[in-house]
XYZ file of C-alpha atoms in Angstrom:
711
model
C -17.382 -11.833 -40.429
C -15.019 -8.894 -39.861
C -11.656 -9.445 -38.233
C -11.181 -9.018 -34.469
C -10.459 -5.297 -33.876
C -9.758 -3.570 -30.509
C -11.808 -0.374 -30.172
C -11.079 0.867 -26.648
C -9.633 -0.415 -23.393
C -11.186 0.570 -20.048
C -8.726 0.588 -17.109
C -11.667 0.356 -14.659
C -10.223 3.161 -12.526
C -12.991 3.389 -9.896
C -13.332 -0.358 -9.306
C -9.579 -1.061 -9.321
C -8.706 1.831 -6.994
C -11.437 0.812 -4.525
C -10.088 -2.750 -4.457
C -6.496 -1.521 -4.110
C -7.415 0.936 -1.338
C -6.058 3.866 -3.342
C -9.416 5.599 -3.771
C -9.082 9.189 -2.660
C -5.468 9.504 -3.828
C -5.368 12.184 -6.512
C -3.319 11.391 -9.595
C -3.367 11.923 -13.342
C -3.052 8.106 -13.627
C -4.688 4.927 -12.387
C -3.223 4.162 -8.893
C -2.534 0.528 -7.953
C -0.697 -1.456 -5.274
C 1.835 -4.137 -6.103
C 1.181 -7.808 -5.413
C -2.524 -7.457 -6.258
C -4.662 -8.182 -9.315
C -6.463 -5.513 -11.333
C -8.929 -5.821 -14.179
C -9.079 -4.140 -17.594
C -11.868 -4.439 -20.151
C -11.024 -4.666 -23.874
C -13.895 -3.502 -26.098
C -13.684 -4.860 -29.672
C -15.540 -5.067 -32.967
C -15.809 -7.879 -35.478
C -15.759 -11.553 -34.776
C -15.185 -12.929 -31.274
C -11.613 -13.138 -29.983
C -9.983 -16.423 -31.019
C -6.713 -17.233 -29.190
C -5.709 -19.494 -32.091
C -5.893 -16.599 -34.563
C -4.556 -13.661 -32.549
C -2.317 -13.116 -29.554
C -2.862 -10.395 -26.973
C 0.353 -9.215 -25.287
C 0.511 -6.518 -22.611
C 3.730 -4.530 -22.509
C 4.473 -2.929 -19.118
C 7.115 -0.191 -19.278
C 9.004 1.604 -16.485
C 11.713 3.851 -17.940
C 14.163 1.589 -19.791
C 12.669 -1.556 -18.197
C 9.923 -3.383 -20.112
C 8.076 -6.638 -19.408
C 5.983 -8.488 -22.006
C 2.999 -10.332 -20.556
C 1.034 -12.576 -22.943
C -2.654 -13.039 -22.083
C -3.321 -16.660 -21.156
C -6.718 -18.355 -21.031
C -5.821 -20.456 -18.045
C -3.713 -19.529 -15.073
C -3.652 -17.830 -11.737
C -2.425 -14.373 -10.728
C 1.137 -14.646 -9.400
C 2.908 -12.823 -6.541
C 6.333 -13.339 -8.135
C 5.839 -12.237 -11.748
C 3.563 -10.183 -13.995
C 0.618 -12.223 -15.321
C -2.423 -11.570 -17.530
C -5.337 -14.015 -17.481
C -8.402 -13.873 -19.754
C -11.438 -13.861 -17.469
C -14.399 -13.956 -19.789
C -16.009 -12.669 -22.938
C -18.940 -10.393 -22.241
C -21.648 -11.281 -24.799
C -23.582 -8.328 -26.152
C -25.522 -9.199 -29.317
C -26.303 -5.588 -30.240
C -23.441 -3.433 -29.002
C -19.669 -3.735 -28.842
C -18.141 -6.913 -27.491
C -15.783 -6.969 -24.502
C -13.036 -9.111 -22.984
C -12.124 -8.917 -19.305
C -8.436 -9.481 -18.464
C -6.971 -9.729 -14.949
C -3.408 -8.457 -14.684
C -1.324 -8.814 -11.563
C 2.042 -7.427 -10.499
C 4.656 -9.159 -8.351
C 4.846 -8.113 -4.673
C 8.476 -7.124 -5.377
C 7.706 -4.837 -8.344
C 9.416 -1.447 -8.353
C 7.238 1.493 -7.418
C 6.876 4.177 -10.063
C 4.778 5.475 -12.942
C 4.351 2.736 -15.566
C 3.096 2.892 -19.157
C 0.677 0.142 -20.259
C 0.489 -0.978 -23.894
C -1.480 -3.745 -25.642
C -0.161 -5.480 -28.752
C -2.520 -7.528 -30.950
C -0.629 -9.996 -33.159
C -2.676 -11.536 -35.990
C -1.438 -13.625 -38.928
C -1.130 -10.631 -41.255
C -0.869 -7.659 -38.910
C 0.512 -6.340 -35.620
C -1.225 -3.413 -33.915
C -0.072 -1.665 -30.727
C -2.476 0.312 -28.535
C -1.261 2.798 -25.897
C -3.606 2.291 -22.922
C -2.306 4.950 -20.546
C -0.279 5.111 -17.356
C -0.607 3.670 -13.884
C 1.215 4.494 -10.662
C 2.301 1.425 -8.682
C 2.686 1.726 -4.896
C 3.820 -0.541 -2.048
C 1.120 -2.767 -0.555
C 0.978 -3.160 3.246
C -2.172 -5.312 2.768
C -0.186 -7.976 0.852
C 1.641 -10.581 2.969
C 4.337 -11.039 0.340
C 5.175 -7.301 0.286
C 8.149 -6.277 2.453
C 6.021 -3.485 3.994
C 3.183 -5.849 5.021
C 1.569 -4.767 8.306
C -0.695 -7.301 10.013
C -3.206 -5.036 11.782
C -5.963 -3.260 9.835
C -6.163 -0.582 12.572
C -2.449 0.152 12.181
C -2.692 0.176 8.369
C -5.525 2.700 8.689
C -3.447 4.906 11.021
C -0.032 4.660 9.372
C -0.968 4.538 5.655
C -4.492 5.843 5.116
C -4.829 8.535 7.803
C -3.923 12.093 6.783
C -4.339 13.535 10.310
C -1.254 14.073 12.421
C -0.309 15.251 15.891
C 3.299 16.363 16.425
C 4.736 16.627 19.942
C 7.092 19.432 20.922
C 8.327 21.192 24.050
C 10.069 19.433 26.928
C 9.292 16.174 28.797
C 7.598 18.010 31.656
C 5.733 20.463 29.433
C 4.625 18.779 26.199
C 2.662 20.640 23.552
C 0.869 18.909 20.687
C 0.579 20.512 17.265
C -1.886 19.428 14.565
C -0.492 18.521 11.146
C -2.337 17.665 7.954
C -0.330 15.125 5.931
C -2.459 15.937 2.858
C -1.663 12.805 0.830
C -5.190 12.948 -0.686
C -4.897 16.570 -1.800
C -4.958 17.287 -5.548
C -1.688 16.477 -7.295
C 0.235 15.424 -4.144
C 0.807 11.779 -5.148
C 2.166 12.876 -8.550
C 4.570 15.282 -6.769
C 5.727 12.442 -4.477
C 6.524 10.328 -7.559
C 8.339 13.324 -9.068
C 10.483 13.516 -5.933
C 11.883 10.062 -6.765
C 12.614 11.221 -10.314
C 14.450 14.392 -9.256
C 16.708 12.408 -6.888
C 20.473 12.246 -7.623
C 20.212 8.430 -7.796
C 17.680 8.580 -10.656
C 19.609 11.326 -12.453
C 22.886 9.371 -12.229
C 21.563 5.956 -13.328
C 17.877 5.710 -14.165
C 17.829 1.950 -14.773
C 19.638 1.096 -11.551
C 17.437 3.452 -9.522
C 14.223 1.998 -10.960
C 15.336 -1.572 -10.183
C 16.277 -0.578 -6.617
C 12.839 0.959 -6.100
C 11.463 -2.489 -5.324
C 13.147 -2.173 -1.902
C 11.614 0.090 0.790
C 15.026 0.319 2.525
C 16.394 2.005 -0.616
C 13.283 4.156 -1.066
C 13.481 5.385 2.540
C 17.120 6.335 2.123
C 16.386 8.291 -1.078
C 13.405 10.141 0.458
C 15.358 10.934 3.648
C 17.906 12.829 1.511
C 15.335 14.412 -0.836
C 13.175 16.030 1.867
C 16.105 18.339 2.755
C 17.823 20.426 0.091
C 21.409 20.214 1.358
C 22.928 18.183 -1.466
C 20.221 17.823 -4.102
C 17.103 19.529 -5.458
C 15.351 18.572 -2.234
C 12.095 19.942 -0.868
C 12.969 22.022 2.203
C 15.717 24.372 3.280
C 16.464 24.276 7.005
C 16.719 27.506 9.005
C 17.348 27.737 12.750
C 18.589 31.355 12.806
C 15.364 33.026 13.959
C 15.444 35.220 10.832
C 12.924 33.814 8.353
C 12.825 36.740 5.910
C 12.416 35.577 2.323
C 10.451 32.531 3.444
C 7.933 31.098 5.895
C 8.568 30.743 9.633
C 8.657 26.936 10.182
C 6.067 27.291 12.977
C 3.512 28.665 10.500
C 3.243 25.527 8.346
C 0.276 23.345 9.274
C 0.307 20.757 6.477
C 2.468 19.166 3.779
C 0.495 20.100 0.628
C 1.516 23.789 0.583
C 5.193 22.814 0.882
C 5.156 20.070 -1.775
C 3.126 22.189 -4.228
C 5.436 25.172 -3.782
C 8.455 22.930 -4.435
C 6.923 21.486 -7.630
C 5.654 24.889 -8.866
C 9.122 26.487 -8.609
C 10.826 23.791 -10.686
C 12.127 22.013 -7.584
C 13.728 24.945 -5.828
C 13.885 24.416 -2.038
C 10.988 25.772 -0.002
C 11.990 28.167 2.764
C 11.975 27.137 5.652
C 11.866 23.899 7.639
C 12.885 22.662 11.075
C 12.893 19.083 12.351
C 9.120 18.581 12.769
C 8.460 20.033 9.286
C 11.071 17.768 7.626
C 9.642 14.724 9.439
C 5.987 15.541 8.700
C 6.686 16.027 4.972
C 8.607 12.742 4.860
C 5.667 11.014 6.584
C 3.360 12.339 3.833
C 5.618 11.030 1.051
C 6.096 7.595 2.623
C 2.372 7.117 3.354
C 1.549 8.206 -0.203
C 4.005 5.580 -1.514
C 2.265 2.925 0.606
C 4.943 2.520 3.295
C 3.482 2.567 6.848
C 5.039 5.579 8.618
C 4.634 7.494 11.878
C 6.178 10.673 13.289
C 8.342 10.279 16.419
C 9.455 12.880 18.972
C 12.555 12.228 21.101
C 12.578 14.619 24.061
C 16.050 15.737 25.238
C 17.681 14.507 22.051
C 21.485 14.437 22.014
C 23.442 15.758 19.033
C 26.805 14.172 19.709
C 29.137 15.779 17.162
C 32.321 13.955 18.195
C 30.870 10.473 18.706
C 32.082 9.933 22.285
C 28.560 9.319 23.648
C 28.974 12.216 26.109
C 27.337 15.638 25.800
C 29.376 18.276 27.622
C 27.552 21.267 29.147
C 29.254 24.249 30.753
C 27.915 26.844 33.218
C 29.676 29.771 34.827
C 29.347 30.248 38.561
C 26.515 32.759 38.003
C 24.334 30.022 36.516
C 24.725 31.179 32.908
C 25.026 28.357 30.370
C 28.068 28.764 28.107
C 28.472 27.762 24.458
C 31.859 26.025 24.646
C 30.803 22.746 23.102
C 29.577 21.888 19.619
C 27.577 19.091 21.247
C 24.034 20.030 22.153
C 20.844 18.600 23.565
C 17.813 19.474 21.508
C 14.775 19.934 23.762
C 13.036 17.696 21.283
C 13.906 16.220 17.933
C 11.428 14.771 15.455
C 12.040 11.963 12.965
C 9.899 9.231 11.379
C 9.694 5.469 11.653
C 8.701 3.371 8.648
C 7.626 -0.274 8.792
C 9.546 -2.708 6.581
C 11.463 -5.974 6.453
C 15.277 -5.848 6.786
C 16.628 -8.936 5.011
C 19.996 -7.126 4.802
C 20.375 -7.333 8.620
C 19.449 -10.977 9.178
C 16.692 -12.229 11.468
C 15.076 -10.074 14.118
C 15.355 -6.566 12.659
C 12.120 -6.288 10.656
C 9.547 -3.723 11.793
C 9.980 -0.049 12.655
C 13.005 1.721 11.161
C 14.203 5.237 12.053
C 14.507 7.619 9.083
C 15.526 11.226 9.720
C 15.356 13.813 6.910
C 16.596 16.742 9.083
C 20.098 17.574 7.791
C 22.346 16.943 10.814
C 25.191 14.647 9.782
C 26.215 13.006 6.520
C 25.574 9.328 5.857
C 27.688 7.910 2.998
C 28.302 11.413 1.627
C 24.757 12.814 1.794
C 22.616 14.507 4.433
C 20.280 11.661 5.351
C 19.833 9.188 8.181
C 18.594 5.603 8.279
C 16.812 3.352 7.983
C 18.128 2.317 11.426
C 16.215 -0.639 12.872
C 14.645 0.298 16.226
C 15.484 -3.231 17.445
C 19.152 -2.647 16.532
C 19.121 0.604 18.560
C 17.542 -1.234 21.514
C 20.111 -4.040 21.263
C 23.007 -1.583 20.692
C 23.881 -3.294 17.394
C 26.050 -0.367 16.274
C 27.399 -2.301 13.294
C 23.901 -2.664 11.749
C 23.377 -0.339 8.810
C 22.321 2.473 8.567
C 23.411 5.131 11.103
C 22.608 3.168 14.273
C 25.465 4.787 16.314
C 24.141 8.296 15.603
C 20.543 7.453 16.562
C 21.720 5.413 19.566
C 23.579 8.494 20.858
C 20.469 10.671 20.314
C 18.541 8.561 22.833
C 21.315 7.334 25.165
C 24.243 9.787 25.539
C 25.468 10.776 29.013
C 25.329 14.458 30.005
C 28.425 15.805 31.792
C 27.690 19.212 33.356
C 30.534 21.420 34.589
C 30.643 24.713 36.493
C 33.725 26.612 35.299
C 35.615 29.810 36.121
C 38.530 31.183 34.108
C 38.990 27.858 32.346
C 38.973 25.864 35.604
C 36.419 23.146 36.313
C 34.893 23.916 39.724
C 32.537 20.932 39.868
C 31.182 18.180 37.629
C 28.122 15.978 37.500
C 27.059 13.182 35.140
C 23.419 12.499 34.264
C 22.719 9.161 32.584
C 18.921 9.498 32.409
C 18.210 12.901 30.879
C 18.827 12.123 27.193
C 15.968 10.306 25.481
C 13.841 10.896 28.589
C 10.639 10.350 26.588
C 10.119 9.017 23.057
C 6.590 9.427 21.782
C 4.205 9.247 18.833
C 0.490 9.737 18.163
C -1.626 6.902 19.525
C -3.462 5.044 16.695
C -7.100 6.063 16.356
C -6.786 8.818 18.950
C -5.525 12.403 19.286
C -3.345 11.520 22.276
C 0.308 10.622 22.907
C 1.746 7.111 23.045
C 4.977 6.565 25.019
C 7.293 4.251 23.032
C 10.527 4.867 25.040
C 10.724 1.181 25.995
C 11.015 0.226 22.295
C 14.332 2.122 22.112
C 15.871 1.778 25.561
C 16.524 -0.810 28.252
C 16.516 0.203 31.909
C 19.967 -1.193 32.618
C 22.973 1.087 32.897
C 24.737 0.998 29.534
C 27.917 2.490 30.961
C 30.176 -0.463 30.243
C 29.116 -0.431 26.620
C 29.777 3.215 25.965
C 33.531 2.819 25.875
C 33.247 0.880 22.622
C 30.955 3.433 20.967
C 33.684 6.038 20.336
C 35.725 3.553 18.336
C 32.762 2.694 16.104
C 32.225 6.260 14.969
C 35.932 7.076 14.820
C 35.768 10.318 16.802
C 36.379 10.947 20.483
C 36.959 13.690 23.008
C 40.060 13.563 25.196
C 39.770 13.658 28.995
C 43.228 14.203 30.530
C 43.531 13.856 34.312
C 46.368 15.481 36.216
C 46.363 16.010 40.014
C 47.027 19.779 39.962
C 45.718 21.096 36.682
C 42.008 21.781 36.130
C 41.857 23.805 32.929
C 39.640 23.791 29.845
C 41.173 24.531 26.469
C 38.843 25.180 23.564
C 40.827 24.051 20.518
C 39.000 24.375 17.221
C 36.258 21.795 17.143
C 37.189 19.579 20.079
C 37.456 20.368 23.752
C 40.298 18.928 25.765
C 40.079 19.449 29.466
C 42.055 18.134 32.337
C 40.498 17.205 35.645
C 41.383 16.108 39.140
C 41.015 12.368 39.716
C 38.084 13.009 42.114
C 36.407 15.584 39.888
C 33.607 13.261 38.785
C 31.768 14.017 41.996
C 27.980 14.243 41.851
C 26.764 17.814 42.047
C 24.163 17.104 44.706
C 27.059 16.999 47.179
C 26.741 15.887 50.772
C 26.718 19.431 52.168
C 24.026 21.213 50.119
C 21.307 20.081 47.713
C 19.282 22.313 45.385
C 16.311 21.766 43.080
C 13.997 23.868 40.872
C 10.217 23.531 40.766
C 7.911 25.253 38.259
C 4.672 26.150 40.053
C 2.532 25.974 36.888
C 2.988 25.449 33.161
C 4.095 28.863 31.826
C 1.870 30.539 29.225
C 2.800 33.566 27.052
C 1.471 36.746 28.666
C 1.661 35.404 32.218
C 4.441 35.529 34.828
C 6.762 32.523 35.240
C 6.534 31.311 38.857
C 9.020 28.869 40.340
C 10.502 27.721 43.649
C 14.135 27.082 44.518
C 14.437 24.437 47.254
C 17.741 24.354 49.172
C 18.628 21.734 51.785
C 21.552 21.951 54.227
C 22.553 18.369 55.041
C 25.173 19.410 57.603
C 24.699 19.876 61.351
C 26.202 23.376 61.147
C 24.661 26.608 59.751
C 25.895 27.849 56.377
C 26.230 31.111 54.481
C 25.290 30.481 50.841
C 25.370 32.581 47.676
C 22.453 32.036 45.288
C 22.759 32.862 41.577
C 19.649 32.370 39.381
C 19.806 32.861 35.623
C 17.187 32.648 32.833
C 18.226 32.493 29.176
C 16.306 32.337 25.897
C 16.877 29.152 23.952
C 16.271 27.654 20.528
C 15.102 24.046 20.753
C 18.139 22.692 18.903
C 21.080 24.485 20.482
C 22.580 26.080 23.570
C 20.960 29.186 25.113
C 21.675 32.751 24.056
C 21.627 35.893 26.182
C 20.443 36.135 29.786
C 17.106 37.979 30.047
C 16.641 37.770 33.826
C 18.893 37.066 36.815
C 18.849 37.295 40.614
C 21.771 37.087 43.062
C 21.673 37.159 46.848
C 23.088 35.646 50.056
C 21.172 33.172 52.198
C 21.745 32.011 55.742
C 20.529 28.460 56.322
C 20.377 26.609 59.629
C 21.621 23.107 60.402
C 19.628 20.359 58.613
C 17.248 23.054 57.320
C 15.342 23.138 54.022
C 14.317 26.546 52.652
C 11.973 27.282 49.740
C 12.383 30.573 47.898
C 9.746 31.710 45.396
C 10.651 33.756 42.306
C 8.538 35.357 39.575
C 9.718 36.475 36.139
C 7.312 39.005 34.673
C 6.085 38.931 31.068
C 7.938 42.159 30.227
C 11.252 40.401 30.959
C 10.721 37.629 28.438
C 8.588 39.486 25.830
C 9.311 37.757 22.541
C 11.401 39.443 19.871
C 10.757 36.959 17.068
C 7.528 35.253 16.046
C 7.398 31.915 17.830
C 4.682 29.416 18.633
C 6.391 28.428 21.874
C 9.470 30.020 23.387
C 12.032 28.002 25.324
C 13.832 29.025 28.501
C 16.920 27.607 30.222
C 16.609 28.322 33.949
C 19.547 27.534 36.238
C 20.533 28.130 39.856
C 24.032 27.817 41.321
C 24.359 27.622 45.120
C 27.818 28.375 46.480
C 28.896 27.460 50.015
C 30.947 30.557 50.927
C 33.158 28.700 53.411
C 33.918 25.466 51.541
C 33.680 26.999 48.014
C 31.574 23.992 47.068
C 29.037 24.680 44.292
C 25.890 22.815 43.279
C 23.688 23.458 40.242
C 20.089 22.698 39.286
C 18.719 23.503 35.838
C 15.382 23.207 34.076
C 14.508 23.798 30.436
C 10.881 24.522 29.752
C 8.544 25.887 27.141
C 6.392 29.000 27.484
C 3.390 27.829 25.553
C 1.166 30.065 23.464
C -2.533 30.373 24.350
C -4.627 28.014 22.226
C -7.594 28.556 19.917
C -10.886 26.776 20.490
C -12.895 25.373 17.538
C -16.555 24.410 17.863
C -18.741 22.670 15.249
C -22.428 23.558 14.977
C -23.851 20.022 14.700
C -20.870 17.958 15.724
C -22.708 14.626 15.916
C -24.237 14.890 12.446
C -21.542 16.099 10.054
C -22.476 14.519 6.699
C -20.497 14.425 3.453
C -21.433 17.114 0.887
C -23.648 18.909 3.439
C -22.783 22.534 4.370
C -21.524 23.004 7.932
C -20.390 25.848 10.209
C -17.343 25.958 12.492
C -16.622 28.743 15.003
C -13.073 29.712 16.040
C -12.983 31.265 19.528
C -10.077 33.188 21.072
C -9.717 35.391 24.151
C -6.896 37.956 24.110
C -4.915 37.305 27.336
C -2.708 40.387 26.933
C -3.132 43.851 28.459
C -2.798 45.409 25.002
C -4.804 45.146 21.780
C -3.358 42.560 19.392
C -3.700 42.121 15.647
C -2.795 39.369 13.242
C -4.013 36.883 10.650
C -6.254 33.882 11.302
C -5.998 30.922 8.901
C -8.382 27.942 9.005
C -7.695 24.831 6.914
C -8.898 21.248 6.685
C -8.102 18.581 4.092
C -11.349 17.106 2.799
C -13.348 19.866 4.528
C -12.288 23.194 2.971
C -11.393 23.583 -0.714
C -9.459 26.777 0.035
C -8.070 28.034 3.316
C -10.174 30.651 5.099
C -8.035 33.697 5.969
C -8.995 36.877 7.828
C -7.298 39.859 9.519
C -8.213 40.398 13.171
C -7.734 43.096 15.787
C -8.674 42.046 19.322
C -8.937 44.376 22.321
C -7.408 43.465 25.727
C -9.302 40.524 27.349
C -11.801 40.546 24.440
C -13.239 37.233 23.187
C -13.772 36.929 19.437
C -15.836 34.296 17.584
C -15.262 33.800 13.848
C -17.585 31.633 11.737
C -16.163 29.485 8.947
C -18.456 27.718 6.450
C -17.287 24.381 5.059
C -18.661 21.446 3.081
C -17.028 18.052 3.796
C -16.055 16.226 0.612
C -14.451 13.137 2.222
C -15.970 10.754 4.778
C -14.159 9.450 7.866
C -11.952 11.177 10.431
C -11.072 14.708 9.290
C -9.346 17.600 11.049
C -10.045 21.327 11.029
C -7.057 23.383 12.197
C -6.641 27.092 12.910
C -3.498 29.255 13.199
C -3.438 32.806 14.530
C -0.210 34.712 13.820
C 0.028 37.847 15.984
C 2.422 40.708 15.226
C 2.759 42.165 18.699
C 3.623 40.258 20.788
C 4.967 38.081 17.958
C 3.245 34.781 18.723
C 1.725 31.870 16.782
C -1.333 30.157 18.254
C -2.943 26.909 17.199
C -6.164 25.026 17.644
C -7.677 21.935 16.055
C -10.852 19.893 16.054
C -11.265 16.353 14.752
C -14.565 15.666 12.997
C -16.090 12.331 12.057
C -17.722 12.893 8.655
C -20.502 10.402 7.925
C -21.216 9.045 4.464
C -24.577 10.246 3.163
């Protein structure tokens, strides 16, 4: 009989990927998860395989690292080393014969693109067969994997789901924006693997990088740096200037695939432009694609404490205008991600959610990246726990010291310990609603005693010098030194007069902004007061710019009286200059007691939200895979002028190509645009629509989740 001769090897792509829960991921290779067995079939000619006459050895290669795995007839798959076990011979008297071999990878294997070879060693010959490549990912379904997540519902949400909801705005006026993570889109997984290869760590020492890729802590740190382009060939260039010429306005992105494909197609030149929610959403895509459970987090009123003293200083003049004296700022919201992993480097108690922030804010060990910082370490104020816990702790816990100043003199001061990190949120699993996770980051107790030690940890502090007579602010380069009277830490809601602001309804672009100012005289004597109200435009991540509306007048108030004064700011006063999806306003009022010279301030930052688009599905209850469907996008022009712009409709697994159309809509006109689509993936899918108007320059969004049934 002829000798044993291997004809072909079948990597059983469909069966293996279904078992490994990687079906749907698009790659040029077989896609597997570590710590789990997979099966290959060896088709051969000649006599049956005889382990006494020939040896079968699999060679598994990752860059310069290679493992030789002899096929054994007896044995069990292992979670700690590569194994290959002969399952059975498949008898076929007429056609080719086949062997079935089960290979398994350790749960600590490095993730990457491997090459698989088979060597057949007989007495007189050695033949090597190149079988192809496979991509190995982390495995949150495997208990021995350091990213193991117990709940199937949470694995579905944080690994498999490609539908996102990002939260923006301010705590009292939250807007949700749809995002398509797109990890199943064509070529995206291969681009995510490329991102690891382009990293400075891989370029500097390939072997060391590949060995480290067994550890999700290391992977998270690499990806956090690679999503921004500040010190590598990273994916996105940040831009907060308002001028997005030469690129895409960050508010216009609605999914990760366009960004990642553009980056790969331009030989890894940074894509223009990103802001915090774009950086975070792209990182979420990459981490989910790599098999690491990840969710997008929004921290409302997020402190950017540049000098590490755990205090954000804010300055107003006596007219209620916010001044840009300080490099510190409070972002109305800031978006990062959390990834789920074990932290053996921190000792017991710090496994679970870890903060990773790809927005380039501060350097961490010489690169623009942040984390992983264990959420438990932030909660417990373990500022010595790596990585970057002090920075994230300040983002959710800093004090806000607000001062009214005139000619360099501090007129009054207040300290707010509750404003920063007022709400920390994420998308609720299995639902398109918000989940409040503030209590995972913060305790209710006053952390004041602890804050003194924070400045020493980060090595930077601001000086507060107190002298009885002097009350001056000196802006010196990067730091602010100001002197204050010993009593100057008085609360701004003083005994004599109190003031508050109240928005009467959530402001929408095109409508007036209506608000009340409520003033209370706590004294038993009448008062003459001066009222200064000021509204300024604001970017979400920094202090306000110019004043666009103000009102000043005198008020007489009786003893123990409360007065309510209504104001309206008309649309023409805040008409947008740049294309925005939501514009932010800093509104402040200063009340001055003419006699005592005492001043009190109330301020409110809020979002003017864009009108939304409505999407309706023709037969919503019976959307079936591979069956043509119709969606209708509906929009009513709320403006008194005709508007024109471009409508874009997209949906991963629903539309092969985006549907784009130019529109002109008359004042108060309602338009209905039909979009045909054929679902090609079952399960929860999302159709999203963006309308970018030129005048007024506004971006509007709408989305509809659809449950696609298998046929």
